[in-house]
Tab-separated table of C-alpha atoms in Angstrom:
chain	number	residue	atom	x	y	z
G	1	MET	CA	104.304	-99.538	96.540
G	2	SER	CA	106.538	-100.337	99.476
G	3	TRP	CA	105.807	-99.295	103.034
G	4	GLY	CA	106.277	-95.586	103.532
G	5	GLU	CA	106.376	-94.646	99.834
G	6	TRP	CA	102.801	-93.407	100.032
G	7	MET	CA	103.955	-90.770	102.514
G	8	VAL	CA	106.259	-89.073	99.985
G	9	VAL	CA	104.513	-85.942	98.729
G	10	GLN	CA	104.127	-85.824	94.960
G	11	GLN	CA	104.057	-82.221	93.813
G	12	SER	CA	103.309	-81.172	90.252
G	13	LEU	CA	104.921	-78.174	88.618
G	14	GLU	CA	101.569	-76.393	88.789
G	15	ASP	CA	101.406	-77.074	92.550
G	16	GLU	CA	104.939	-75.736	93.045
G	17	LEU	CA	104.160	-72.573	91.074
G	18	CYS	CA	100.928	-71.991	92.992
G	19	LEU	CA	102.788	-72.357	96.293
G	20	GLU	CA	105.542	-70.010	95.144
G	21	LYS	CA	102.951	-67.409	94.105
G	22	ALA	CA	101.354	-67.564	97.555
G	23	VAL	CA	104.749	-67.289	99.283
G	24	ARG	CA	105.725	-64.254	97.218
G	25	SER	CA	102.406	-62.604	97.988
G	26	ILE	CA	103.076	-63.012	101.703
G	27	GLU	CA	106.620	-61.722	101.317
G	28	ALA	CA	105.302	-58.610	99.587
G	29	THR	CA	102.777	-57.854	102.333
G	30	GLU	CA	103.694	-54.938	104.580
G	31	ASP	CA	100.567	-55.003	106.744
G	32	VAL	CA	101.741	-56.495	110.051
G	33	ASP	CA	98.198	-57.077	111.327
G	34	GLN	CA	97.337	-59.037	108.196
G	35	ILE	CA	100.470	-61.160	108.619
G	36	LYS	CA	99.612	-61.798	112.295
G	37	LYS	CA	96.120	-62.962	111.329
G	38	LEU	CA	97.583	-65.218	108.660
G	39	CYS	CA	100.068	-66.716	111.130
G	40	ILE	CA	97.318	-67.383	113.677
G	41	SER	CA	95.134	-69.005	111.046
G	42	LEU	CA	97.980	-71.138	109.691
G	43	THR	CA	99.016	-72.236	113.189
G	44	ARG	CA	95.499	-73.423	113.962
G	45	GLN	CA	95.146	-75.101	110.579
G	46	ASN	CA	98.526	-76.805	110.936
G	47	TRP	CA	97.555	-78.173	114.353
G	48	HIS	CA	94.313	-79.551	112.922
G	49	TYR	CA	96.098	-81.157	109.955
G	50	ARG	CA	98.734	-82.705	112.249
G	51	GLN	CA	96.028	-84.277	114.400
G	52	LEU	CA	94.140	-85.512	111.352
G	53	LEU	CA	97.275	-86.975	109.802
G	54	LYS	CA	98.264	-88.665	113.068
G	55	GLN	CA	94.810	-90.251	113.328
G	56	ALA	CA	94.869	-91.347	109.684
G	57	VAL	CA	98.308	-92.954	110.016
G	58	MET	CA	97.205	-94.779	113.172
G	59	HIS	CA	94.091	-96.015	111.380
G	60	VAL	CA	96.154	-97.279	108.432
G	61	ALA	CA	98.531	-99.022	110.853
G	62	GLU	CA	95.589	-100.725	112.572
G	63	LEU	CA	94.182	-101.853	109.221
G	64	GLU	CA	97.576	-103.210	108.120
G	65	ALA	CA	97.983	-105.050	111.421
G	66	SER	CA	94.549	-106.652	111.156
G	67	ALA	CA	95.199	-107.585	107.514
G	68	ALA	CA	98.482	-109.214	108.522
G	69	LEU	CA	96.643	-111.336	111.067
G	70	LEU	CA	94.296	-112.599	108.344
G	71	ASP	CA	97.171	-113.748	106.097
């Protein structure tokens, strides 16, 4: 696997259908307060995932750099 290929998201048909079901459920919701709560929750979760991903990528980069020094 070449550099960067591991960052391409592989999504199965089942995953796509599950995501589409969730999206349609949100689209069908008319309760504004429920949508606000969902948006707040997703914003916080997205921030956490971004931080986690940034840290993980930095850790991988450090490991690759140290492995390159050993070669």
